[in-house]
Short mmCIF file of C-alpha atoms in Angstrom, two decimals:
data_model
loop_
_atom_site.label_atom_id
_atom_site.label_comp_id
_atom_site.label_asym_id
_atom_site.label_seq_id
_atom_site.Cartn_x
_atom_site.Cartn_y
_atom_site.Cartn_z
CA ASP A 27 -18.82 -9.77 -1.44
CA ALA A 28 -19.30 -6.20 -1.96
CA HIS A 29 -20.66 -5.52 1.59
CA THR A 30 -17.07 -6.86 2.94
CA LEU A 31 -15.38 -5.25 0.25
CA GLN A 32 -16.72 -1.90 1.51
CA GLU A 33 -16.34 -2.51 5.24
CA VAL A 34 -12.88 -2.77 4.76
CA GLU A 35 -12.65 -0.02 1.96
CA ALA A 36 -14.15 1.87 5.34
CA LEU A 37 -11.67 0.54 7.70
CA SER A 38 -8.58 1.38 5.73
CA GLN A 39 -9.70 4.57 5.17
CA GLN A 40 -10.20 5.10 9.27
CA LEU A 41 -6.41 3.47 9.45
CA TYR A 42 -4.63 5.48 6.96
CA GLY A 43 -6.84 8.26 6.23
CA GLY A 44 -5.21 10.55 8.82
CA ALA A 45 -8.31 12.31 9.77
CA THR A 46 -9.56 9.96 12.65
CA SER A 47 -8.48 9.70 16.23
CA ASN A 48 -6.24 7.84 17.81
CA GLU A 49 -8.90 5.39 19.19
CA VAL A 50 -10.84 5.26 15.87
CA ARG A 51 -7.33 4.13 13.84
CA ALA A 52 -6.80 1.72 16.92
CA GLU A 53 -9.67 0.00 16.24
CA ALA A 54 -9.49 -0.61 12.28
CA GLU A 55 -6.26 -1.63 12.89
CA ARG A 56 -7.45 -4.32 15.72
CA GLN A 57 -10.49 -5.30 13.11
CA LEU A 58 -7.98 -5.63 9.59
CA SER A 59 -5.69 -7.50 11.53
CA VAL A 60 -7.27 -10.63 10.76
CA LEU A 61 -6.03 -10.20 7.12
CA SER A 62 -2.32 -10.17 8.10
CA THR A 63 -2.46 -12.81 10.90
CA ASN A 64 -5.09 -15.85 9.65
CA PRO A 65 -3.23 -17.83 7.03
CA GLU A 66 -6.89 -18.92 5.71
CA MET A 67 -7.35 -15.31 4.72
CA LEU A 68 -4.82 -14.74 1.84
CA ASP A 69 -7.30 -15.80 -0.92
CA GLN A 70 -9.55 -13.39 0.66
CA VAL A 71 -6.48 -10.79 0.60
CA ARG A 72 -5.84 -11.18 -2.99
CA GLN A 73 -9.65 -10.85 -3.71
CA ILE A 74 -9.58 -7.59 -2.36
CA LEU A 75 -6.65 -6.52 -4.20
CA GLU A 76 -8.30 -7.61 -7.34
CA ALA A 77 -11.71 -6.12 -6.53
CA THR A 78 -10.75 -2.47 -4.96
CA SER A 79 -10.18 0.76 -6.73
CA GLN A 80 -9.17 2.56 -3.16
CA PRO A 81 -5.32 3.14 -3.09
CA PHE A 82 -4.96 2.57 1.06
CA THR A 83 -7.20 -0.92 1.01
CA GLN A 84 -4.75 -2.08 -2.03
CA HIS A 85 -1.74 -0.86 0.14
CA LEU A 86 -3.29 -2.60 3.08
CA ALA A 87 -4.09 -5.71 0.87
CA CYS A 88 -0.44 -5.67 -0.18
CA THR A 89 1.15 -5.33 3.22
CA SER A 90 -1.20 -7.69 4.77
CA ALA A 91 -0.09 -10.66 2.19
CA ALA A 92 3.63 -9.78 2.70
CA LYS A 93 2.79 -10.47 6.67
CA GLN A 94 1.05 -13.78 5.92
CA LEU A 95 3.62 -15.08 3.54
CA THR A 96 6.61 -13.75 5.77
CA THR A 97 5.04 -15.58 8.92
CA ASN A 98 3.31 -18.59 7.43
CA TRP A 99 5.46 -19.33 4.19
CA GLY A 100 5.23 -23.01 5.17
CA ARG A 101 1.47 -23.36 5.61
CA PHE A 102 0.97 -22.28 2.33
CA SER A 103 0.88 -24.66 -0.61
CA ALA A 104 3.45 -24.16 -3.52
CA GLN A 105 0.54 -23.48 -6.02
CA GLN A 106 -0.86 -20.78 -3.60
CA ARG A 107 2.71 -19.18 -3.46
CA LEU A 108 3.14 -18.97 -7.12
CA ASP A 109 -0.26 -18.31 -7.92
CA MET A 110 0.42 -15.00 -5.46
CA ARG A 111 3.36 -14.10 -7.15
CA ASN A 112 2.17 -14.57 -10.84
CA PHE A 113 -0.91 -12.30 -9.57
CA THR A 114 1.18 -9.69 -8.32
CA LEU A 115 3.69 -9.24 -11.43
CA THR A 116 0.40 -9.49 -13.11
CA PHE A 117 -0.90 -6.63 -11.49
CA LEU A 118 1.90 -4.54 -11.72
CA ALA A 119 1.94 -4.85 -15.65
CA ASN A 120 -1.71 -4.25 -16.31
CA LYS A 121 -2.37 -1.60 -12.97
CA GLY A 122 0.96 -0.62 -11.98
CA PRO A 123 1.20 2.61 -14.07
CA THR A 124 -2.07 4.39 -13.14
CA CYS A 125 -1.75 2.97 -8.96
CA GLU A 126 -0.29 5.49 -6.35
CA SER A 127 3.07 5.50 -5.72
CA PHE A 128 2.76 3.95 -2.37
CA VAL A 129 0.68 1.64 -3.34
CA VAL A 130 3.17 0.25 -6.50
CA VAL A 131 6.02 0.33 -3.56
CA ALA A 132 3.90 -2.08 -1.33
CA LEU A 133 3.31 -4.26 -4.66
CA VAL A 134 6.92 -4.26 -5.44
CA SER A 135 7.91 -5.12 -1.71
CA LEU A 136 5.57 -8.10 -1.81
CA LEU A 137 6.88 -9.21 -5.13
CA ALA A 138 10.41 -9.27 -4.12
CA ARG A 139 9.43 -10.57 -0.50
CA ILE A 140 7.82 -13.73 -2.52
CA THR A 141 10.83 -14.10 -4.86
CA LYS A 142 13.46 -14.15 -2.14
CA LEU A 143 11.16 -16.70 0.00
CA GLY A 144 10.71 -18.83 -2.69
CA TRP A 145 14.24 -18.46 -4.55
CA PHE A 146 15.17 -22.04 -4.65
CA GLU A 147 11.60 -23.88 -4.34
CA ASN A 148 10.63 -23.13 -7.85
CA SER A 149 12.53 -21.92 -11.06
CA GLU A 150 9.36 -19.47 -11.60
CA HIS A 151 10.53 -17.67 -8.58
CA SER A 152 13.99 -17.27 -9.61
CA ASP A 153 13.15 -16.32 -12.96
CA VAL A 154 11.49 -13.05 -11.80
CA PRO A 155 14.36 -11.07 -13.03
CA LYS A 156 14.09 -12.21 -16.49
CA GLU A 157 10.39 -11.65 -16.61
CA VAL A 158 10.95 -8.19 -14.97
CA THR A 159 12.79 -7.20 -18.34
CA GLN A 160 9.63 -6.94 -20.05
CA PHE A 161 8.42 -4.33 -18.39
CA LEU A 162 11.88 -2.21 -19.52
CA SER A 163 10.52 -2.55 -22.95
CA ALA A 164 7.09 -1.36 -22.55
CA SER A 165 6.16 2.65 -21.68
CA VAL A 166 8.25 4.95 -19.61
CA ASP A 167 6.06 4.44 -16.56
CA HIS A 168 6.24 0.34 -16.81
CA CYS A 169 10.22 0.95 -17.11
CA VAL A 170 10.07 3.15 -13.87
CA ILE A 171 8.42 0.15 -12.11
CA GLY A 172 11.03 -2.69 -13.58
CA LEU A 173 13.67 -0.63 -12.30
CA GLN A 174 11.68 -0.16 -8.78
CA ILE A 175 11.40 -4.05 -8.60
CA PHE A 176 15.11 -4.62 -9.30
CA ASN A 177 15.62 -2.22 -6.66
CA GLU A 178 13.70 -3.83 -4.12
CA LEU A 179 14.95 -7.38 -5.20
CA ILE A 180 18.79 -6.27 -4.63
CA ASN A 181 17.50 -4.77 -1.52
CA GLU A 182 15.73 -8.02 0.07
CA MET A 183 18.61 -10.21 -1.41
CA ASN A 184 21.12 -8.07 0.28
CA ILE A 185 19.55 -8.05 3.81
CA ASN A 186 18.07 -10.45 6.09
CA LYS A 187 14.69 -9.25 6.73
CA THR A 188 12.67 -12.13 7.10
CA GLY A 189 14.30 -13.98 9.89
CA GLN A 190 15.87 -16.61 8.25
CA PRO A 191 18.85 -18.56 9.14
CA LEU A 192 22.10 -16.82 8.28
CA SER A 193 23.11 -19.62 6.23
CA THR A 194 19.99 -19.65 4.11
CA HIS A 195 19.92 -16.14 3.66
CA ARG A 196 23.39 -16.06 2.36
CA LYS A 197 22.89 -18.88 0.12
CA LYS A 198 19.86 -16.77 -1.55
CA SER A 199 21.90 -13.84 -1.59
CA VAL A 200 24.86 -15.68 -3.54
CA SER A 201 22.91 -17.07 -5.61
CA PHE A 202 21.32 -14.02 -7.00
CA ARG A 203 24.39 -12.50 -7.32
CA ASP A 204 25.88 -14.90 -9.31
CA ARG A 205 22.77 -15.32 -11.73
CA ASN A 206 21.41 -11.87 -11.95
CA LEU A 207 23.50 -8.76 -10.10
CA LEU A 208 25.81 -8.30 -13.26
CA GLN A 209 22.84 -8.19 -15.76
CA ILE A 210 20.56 -5.85 -13.17
CA PHE A 211 24.09 -3.52 -13.15
CA GLN A 212 24.45 -3.37 -16.85
CA ILE A 213 20.69 -2.60 -16.93
CA SER A 214 21.00 0.31 -14.89
CA LEU A 215 23.99 1.65 -16.81
CA GLN A 216 22.06 1.25 -20.30
CA THR A 217 19.08 3.01 -18.68
CA LEU A 218 21.65 5.93 -18.04
CA GLN A 219 23.36 5.70 -21.13
CA GLN A 220 19.84 6.24 -23.12
CA LEU A 221 18.46 8.90 -21.19
CA LEU A 222 21.95 11.07 -21.42
CA SER A 223 21.66 10.36 -25.22
CA GLY A 224 18.13 11.30 -25.42
CA THR A 225 17.32 8.04 -27.23
CA LEU A 226 13.97 7.22 -25.04
CA GLY A 227 12.06 9.07 -26.96
CA GLN A 228 9.54 11.71 -25.89
CA ILE A 229 9.54 11.78 -22.20
CA THR A 230 8.45 14.25 -19.55
CA PRO A 231 10.53 16.03 -17.06
CA SER A 232 9.00 14.08 -14.57
CA GLN A 233 9.57 10.82 -16.22
CA ASP A 234 13.04 11.81 -16.59
CA VAL A 235 13.79 12.32 -13.05
CA ARG A 236 12.23 9.22 -12.11
CA LEU A 237 14.01 7.10 -14.27
CA ARG A 238 17.18 8.50 -13.52
CA GLU A 239 16.29 8.11 -9.46
CA GLN A 240 15.57 4.76 -9.94
CA SER A 241 18.59 4.00 -12.40
CA LEU A 242 21.36 5.54 -10.11
CA ARG A 243 19.82 3.90 -7.21
CA LEU A 244 20.01 0.51 -8.59
CA ALA A 245 23.70 1.37 -10.04
CA LEU A 246 24.67 2.13 -6.55
CA GLY A 247 22.69 -1.03 -5.04
CA CYS A 248 24.56 -3.19 -7.35
CA LEU A 249 27.91 -1.43 -6.46
CA SER A 250 27.19 -1.56 -2.80
CA TYR A 251 26.04 -5.14 -2.38
CA ASP A 252 27.35 -7.24 -0.13
CA PHE A 253 29.54 -9.58 -2.37
CA ILE A 254 30.93 -11.58 0.22
CA GLY A 255 28.87 -11.55 3.12
CA THR A 256 30.80 -9.35 5.28
CA SER A 257 27.85 -7.47 6.24
CA VAL A 258 28.98 -4.09 6.89
CA ASP A 259 27.40 -1.96 9.08
CA GLU A 260 26.27 1.38 7.51
CA SER A 261 26.75 3.44 10.38
CA THR A 262 30.66 2.82 9.93
CA GLU A 263 32.89 5.07 8.52
CA ASP A 264 33.63 3.78 5.43
CA VAL A 265 33.34 0.08 3.75
CA GLY A 266 37.07 0.54 2.16
CA THR A 267 37.48 -1.99 -0.36
CA VAL A 268 34.60 -3.06 -2.96
CA GLN A 269 34.54 -6.91 -3.56
CA ILE A 270 33.52 -6.63 -7.13
CA PRO A 271 33.20 -10.42 -8.89
CA SER A 272 36.20 -11.07 -11.45
CA ASN A 273 33.40 -11.63 -14.01
CA TRP A 274 32.74 -7.94 -13.74
CA ARG A 275 36.24 -6.73 -14.50
CA SER A 276 35.18 -6.04 -18.40
CA ILE A 277 32.21 -3.70 -17.76
CA ILE A 278 34.36 -1.89 -14.67
CA GLU A 279 37.49 -1.47 -17.10
CA ASP A 280 35.21 -0.34 -19.85
CA GLU A 281 35.69 3.68 -20.12
CA THR A 282 31.97 4.59 -20.90
CA THR A 283 30.56 3.32 -17.10
CA LEU A 284 32.78 6.08 -15.49
CA SER A 285 32.00 8.51 -18.16
CA THR A 286 28.16 7.45 -18.00
CA MET A 287 28.44 7.92 -14.11
CA LEU A 288 30.33 11.50 -14.62
CA GLN A 289 28.04 12.50 -17.09
CA SER A 290 24.82 11.48 -14.89
CA TYR A 291 26.44 13.66 -12.24
CA THR A 292 27.02 16.83 -14.34
CA THR A 293 23.27 16.32 -15.85
CA SER A 294 21.47 15.82 -12.77
CA GLN A 295 20.19 17.94 -9.53
CA PRO A 296 20.43 16.51 -6.02
CA PRO A 297 19.73 14.40 -4.94
CA GLN A 298 20.44 12.22 -8.01
CA SER A 299 23.53 14.09 -8.44
CA ALA A 300 24.86 12.86 -5.13
CA GLN A 301 23.70 9.31 -5.90
CA ALA A 302 26.00 9.65 -9.26
CA MET A 303 29.06 10.59 -6.76
CA GLU A 304 28.19 7.85 -4.70
CA CYS A 305 28.72 5.26 -7.13
CA LEU A 306 31.74 6.91 -8.06
CA SER A 307 33.48 6.24 -5.01
CA GLN A 308 32.30 2.73 -5.40
CA LEU A 309 33.77 2.44 -8.60
CA ALA A 310 36.92 4.31 -7.09
CA SER A 311 37.12 1.50 -3.93
CA VAL A 312 37.27 -1.52 -6.42
CA ARG A 313 39.65 -4.44 -5.26
CA ARG A 314 42.92 -4.04 -6.82
CA SER A 315 42.83 -7.89 -7.81
CA LEU A 316 40.05 -7.35 -9.91
CA PHE A 317 42.35 -5.44 -12.79
CA PRO A 318 44.44 -8.11 -14.33
CA ASN A 319 47.99 -6.12 -14.14
CA GLN A 320 49.13 -3.12 -13.00
CA GLU A 321 48.69 -1.08 -16.33
CA CYS A 322 44.83 -1.54 -16.43
CA ARG A 323 44.72 -0.40 -13.17
CA GLN A 324 46.60 2.68 -14.19
CA VAL A 325 44.30 3.41 -17.07
CA PHE A 326 41.26 2.91 -14.89
CA LEU A 327 42.52 5.50 -12.29
CA THR A 328 44.32 7.95 -14.83
CA ARG A 329 40.42 8.00 -15.92
CA LEU A 330 39.06 8.42 -12.41
CA LEU A 331 41.60 11.55 -11.38
CA SER A 332 40.61 13.09 -14.78
CA GLY A 333 36.93 13.01 -14.24
CA ILE A 334 37.72 14.52 -10.60
CA ALA A 335 39.81 17.06 -11.77
CA GLY A 336 37.25 18.01 -14.42
CA ILE A 337 34.64 18.67 -11.44
CA LEU A 338 37.01 20.67 -9.76
CA ARG A 339 37.52 23.11 -12.73
CA THR A 340 34.06 23.77 -13.28
CA ARG A 341 32.77 23.24 -9.42
CA GLN A 342 29.79 22.04 -11.02
CA GLY A 343 27.21 21.21 -8.13
CA LEU A 344 29.62 21.75 -5.60
CA SER A 345 27.47 24.60 -4.18
CA GLU A 346 24.87 21.69 -3.07
CA GLU A 347 25.45 20.28 0.37
CA VAL A 348 24.93 16.59 -0.70
CA ASN A 349 27.05 16.94 -3.50
CA PHE A 350 29.90 18.85 -1.78
CA HIS A 351 29.71 15.96 1.21
CA GLU A 352 30.00 13.01 -1.35
CA PHE A 353 32.61 14.63 -3.74
CA CYS A 354 34.79 15.21 -0.37
CA ARG A 355 34.48 11.61 0.68
CA LEU A 356 35.22 10.69 -3.27
CA LEU A 357 38.57 12.43 -2.66
CA SER A 358 39.15 10.48 0.30
CA ARG A 359 38.14 7.43 -1.28
CA VAL A 360 40.62 7.56 -3.87
CA LYS A 361 43.82 7.94 -1.96
CA SER A 362 42.36 5.02 0.25
CA ASN A 363 42.20 2.58 -2.59
CA PHE A 364 45.16 3.99 -4.51
CA GLN A 365 48.71 4.32 -3.52
CA LEU A 366 50.47 8.00 -3.76
CA SER A 367 52.77 6.49 -6.12
CA GLU A 368 50.33 5.37 -8.40
CA MET A 369 48.51 8.75 -8.55
CA VAL A 370 51.71 10.52 -9.05
CA LYS A 371 52.55 8.41 -12.52
CA SER A 372 49.35 9.87 -13.98
CA GLU A 373 49.74 12.70 -16.46
CA VAL A 374 46.56 14.66 -14.53
CA TYR A 375 48.35 14.52 -10.97
CA PRO A 376 50.14 17.65 -11.11
CA ASP A 377 47.36 19.69 -12.17
CA LEU A 378 44.98 17.45 -9.96
CA LEU A 379 46.63 18.43 -6.87
CA SER A 380 46.52 22.03 -7.51
CA LEU A 381 42.82 21.92 -7.93
CA ILE A 382 42.74 20.29 -4.98
CA ALA A 383 44.77 22.30 -2.79
CA THR A 384 42.97 25.57 -3.95
CA PHE A 385 39.39 23.50 -3.15
CA THR A 386 40.49 22.15 0.05
CA VAL A 387 42.09 26.15 1.11
CA GLU A 388 38.83 27.88 -0.10
CA SER A 389 36.43 24.88 1.60
CA PHE A 390 38.40 25.54 5.05
CA ARG A 391 38.55 29.41 4.90
CA SER A 392 34.80 29.64 3.81
CA CYS A 393 32.87 26.36 3.47
CA PRO A 394 29.04 26.65 5.35
CA PHE A 395 28.58 22.95 5.24
CA ALA A 396 29.01 20.63 8.25
CA SER A 397 32.88 19.94 9.48
CA ASN A 398 32.06 16.01 8.67
CA SER A 399 32.88 16.84 4.91
CA LEU A 400 35.73 18.68 5.40
CA TYR A 401 37.39 15.80 7.81
CA TYR A 402 37.36 13.70 4.44
CA LEU A 403 39.45 16.67 2.98
CA LEU A 404 41.62 16.36 6.10
CA GLN A 405 42.00 12.61 5.84
CA LEU A 406 43.42 13.19 2.31
CA TRP A 407 45.92 15.19 2.51
CA SER A 408 46.85 13.41 5.54
CA ARG A 409 47.15 10.20 3.95
CA MET A 410 48.99 11.68 0.84
CA VAL A 411 51.73 13.42 3.38
CA THR A 412 52.00 10.07 5.25
CA SER A 413 52.60 8.31 1.84
CA VAL A 414 55.42 10.37 0.91
CA ALA A 415 58.18 7.84 2.88
CA TYR A 416 56.89 5.01 0.25
CA LEU A 417 57.43 7.54 -2.70
CA LYS A 418 60.82 5.80 -3.23
CA GLY A 419 61.67 7.79 -6.27
CA ASP A 420 58.59 6.80 -8.29
CA GLY A 421 58.18 10.31 -9.33
CA GLU A 422 57.31 13.70 -7.66
CA SER A 423 54.51 14.22 -5.20
CA HIS A 424 54.46 18.19 -5.06
CA LEU A 425 53.07 18.15 -1.75
CA ASP A 426 55.85 20.82 -0.60
CA ARG A 427 54.04 23.32 -2.68
CA TYR A 428 50.62 23.14 -1.21
CA VAL A 429 51.03 21.01 2.41
CA PRO A 430 51.62 24.31 4.02
CA ASP A 431 49.06 26.34 2.76
CA VAL A 432 46.53 23.67 3.29
CA THR A 433 47.82 23.28 6.96
CA GLN A 434 47.75 27.04 8.17
CA THR A 435 44.55 27.41 6.56
CA TYR A 436 42.85 24.20 8.63
CA ILE A 437 44.38 25.69 11.90
CA MET A 438 43.20 29.61 11.41
CA SER A 439 39.72 27.83 10.21
CA LYS A 440 39.31 26.14 13.42
CA LEU A 441 40.90 28.99 15.52
CA GLN A 442 38.21 31.43 13.83
CA SER A 443 35.57 28.82 14.61
CA ALA A 444 36.35 28.75 18.38
CA ARG A 445 36.34 32.41 18.47
CA ALA A 446 32.98 32.89 16.59
CA SER A 447 31.47 29.87 18.52
CA LEU A 448 32.67 31.46 22.10
CA GLN A 449 31.56 34.81 21.14
CA ALA A 450 28.16 33.62 20.01
CA ASN A 451 27.68 31.55 22.97
CA PRO A 452 30.59 31.82 25.89
CA SER A 453 28.89 28.65 27.71
CA GLU A 454 29.56 26.89 24.91
CA ASP A 455 32.96 24.79 24.67
CA PRO A 456 33.80 24.31 21.33
CA LEU A 457 36.49 21.68 22.12
CA GLU A 458 33.62 19.40 23.99
CA ASN A 459 33.07 17.05 21.44
CA GLU A 460 35.94 14.82 21.95
CA GLU A 461 35.73 11.88 19.54
CA GLN A 462 35.33 14.59 16.47
CA LEU A 463 38.48 16.37 18.07
CA VAL A 464 40.68 13.45 18.57
CA ASP A 465 39.87 12.16 14.80
CA GLN A 466 40.85 15.61 13.54
CA LEU A 467 43.99 15.91 15.36
CA ASP A 468 44.76 12.58 14.26
CA SER A 469 45.02 13.80 10.66
CA ALA A 470 46.17 17.35 11.41
CA SER A 471 49.04 15.79 13.26
CA PRO A 472 50.96 14.43 10.18
CA LEU A 473 50.34 17.80 8.19
CA CYS A 474 51.90 19.91 10.93
CA ARG A 475 55.16 17.64 11.45
CA TYR A 476 55.34 17.07 7.28
CA GLN A 477 57.10 20.61 7.62
CA TYR A 478 57.84 20.85 11.02
CA ASP A 479 60.15 24.15 11.07
CA ARG A 480 57.47 26.13 9.21
CA MET A 481 54.55 25.11 11.60
CA ALA A 482 56.40 25.66 14.64
CA GLU A 483 57.33 29.05 13.46
CA PHE A 484 53.54 29.77 12.37
CA LEU A 485 51.75 28.44 15.49
CA LEU A 486 54.28 30.82 17.60
CA SER A 487 53.09 33.51 15.61
CA LEU A 488 49.72 32.82 16.73
CA PHE A 489 50.21 31.58 20.22
CA ASP A 490 52.56 34.65 21.52
CA PRO A 491 49.95 37.64 20.72
CA LEU A 492 47.24 35.35 22.50
CA VAL A 493 49.45 35.10 25.45
CA THR A 494 50.35 38.56 25.72
CA GLN A 495 46.72 39.58 24.94
CA LEU A 496 45.56 37.30 28.11
CA GLN A 497 48.62 38.78 30.08
CA SER A 498 47.29 42.37 29.32
CA LEU A 499 43.79 41.63 30.20
CA ALA A 500 44.70 39.99 33.69
CA GLY A 501 46.67 42.65 34.64
CA GLN A 502 44.86 45.42 34.05
CA GLY A 503 42.75 43.82 37.22
CA THR A 504 39.08 44.71 35.40
CA ALA A 505 36.81 42.16 34.98
CA MET A 506 36.31 41.19 31.03
CA PRO A 507 35.24 37.68 31.76
CA ALA A 508 33.97 37.26 28.11
CA GLN A 509 37.47 38.44 26.25
CA ILE A 510 39.38 35.96 28.60
CA GLU A 511 37.12 33.40 28.05
CA VAL A 512 37.43 33.72 23.81
CA LEU A 513 41.26 34.10 24.18
CA GLU A 514 41.67 30.90 26.68
CA GLY A 515 39.46 29.02 23.98
CA GLU A 516 41.76 30.01 21.32
CA LEU A 517 44.98 29.37 23.09
CA ALA A 518 43.07 25.91 24.13
CA TRP A 519 42.74 24.94 20.59
CA LEU A 520 46.54 26.07 19.79
CA VAL A 521 47.54 23.90 22.94
CA TYR A 522 45.75 20.81 21.52
CA ILE A 523 47.43 21.17 18.21
CA VAL A 524 50.65 21.59 19.40
#
């Protein structure tokens, strides 16, 4: 009734409003907990969501329903579960565009959860993706919500959030992959292409950003899907090969797929531009066996390298840290997935290598961003140098022309970094991060060995003057601990390199 609704709205305000004390908030949470723990309250939760216009109460109702269904799925009848699903979908269609964004997120999450839990129970649950496409052809705001639903569905299907047995989760995940994922990826590309070509009609700048964000997030979610159940830990370095299903081949080979992502990068601002770059990294990592023959793979590689060369010529967006990092990661991923012998066969390779060398040298000299971005560049050159032994006359690597300058610039940048760090804070050891140090030295060592005589000569030209200065200071008898510490730090770095 109206009185109960007013009570729930007041408690929701106390819980989420932020203007109350911790004690009042805790008491409100205690009183409202019955909505999410008592299975008999599910119908009341739906009535509250239907009757209230208060955003906090709408959010409470959605999260309570999600907890109820997740915990007590088996205690509700098939009709109750279906009614909740239909109600949520209808609510999003009728009221979604006027709801607060956090309420839409909660509604979308609820719908995705119901869909995952009921996937094999009723065809109506698994038909949700088909129904969501109706949002895409309605208003722009409905289109954004439709893309949000797809994004959350992918997230829900890809990760076991409900504590179901792993075998049950994988069956649902694989079924969703086979039935819906390719179509959803195509939808993300089509929406981006419509945005880029201006065929969506009159849309506001805000709508453009939201559509772009959701479309790129959706494309990335599709390309990052756990296709074969490896459950990759996102904290690890890189996922390696992307196991795209064979029936995706035509869309991956289609040149508009790469060009759409490249154009999305060049026409977007962060973080959308970085999402587009992440999509390019995933496309660069598709499994070798996806392509029917080496010629098709070579065509794909040449398109990718041409796009990278275009970015390097203009440097568009690379002054932004997130773009810079994802671009360095893309360069490293290309070499991880393609052999040097394949790269040298591309007509753009000589020009591209020159552009990468210039970019690397400039980045080592003056990059204001984190060193883990530069590590990808170091890794790229190290992998290329290591691959020269396997080239076997397939083409000219041209690495002799660039590797010495890249290596010397890297060593000088680390030397200057150690000097600056010790001068600014003598008690701080720039070499104390052993894990990072080992990673960098492992990648630097093949570069140093590539032209050993030149590098030995270069290292001695740095080492001898520092030793002379240190001997001179020690011989003066005058205590100059700060200068001695700096010299010792520089020499320590050179010793590590040697």
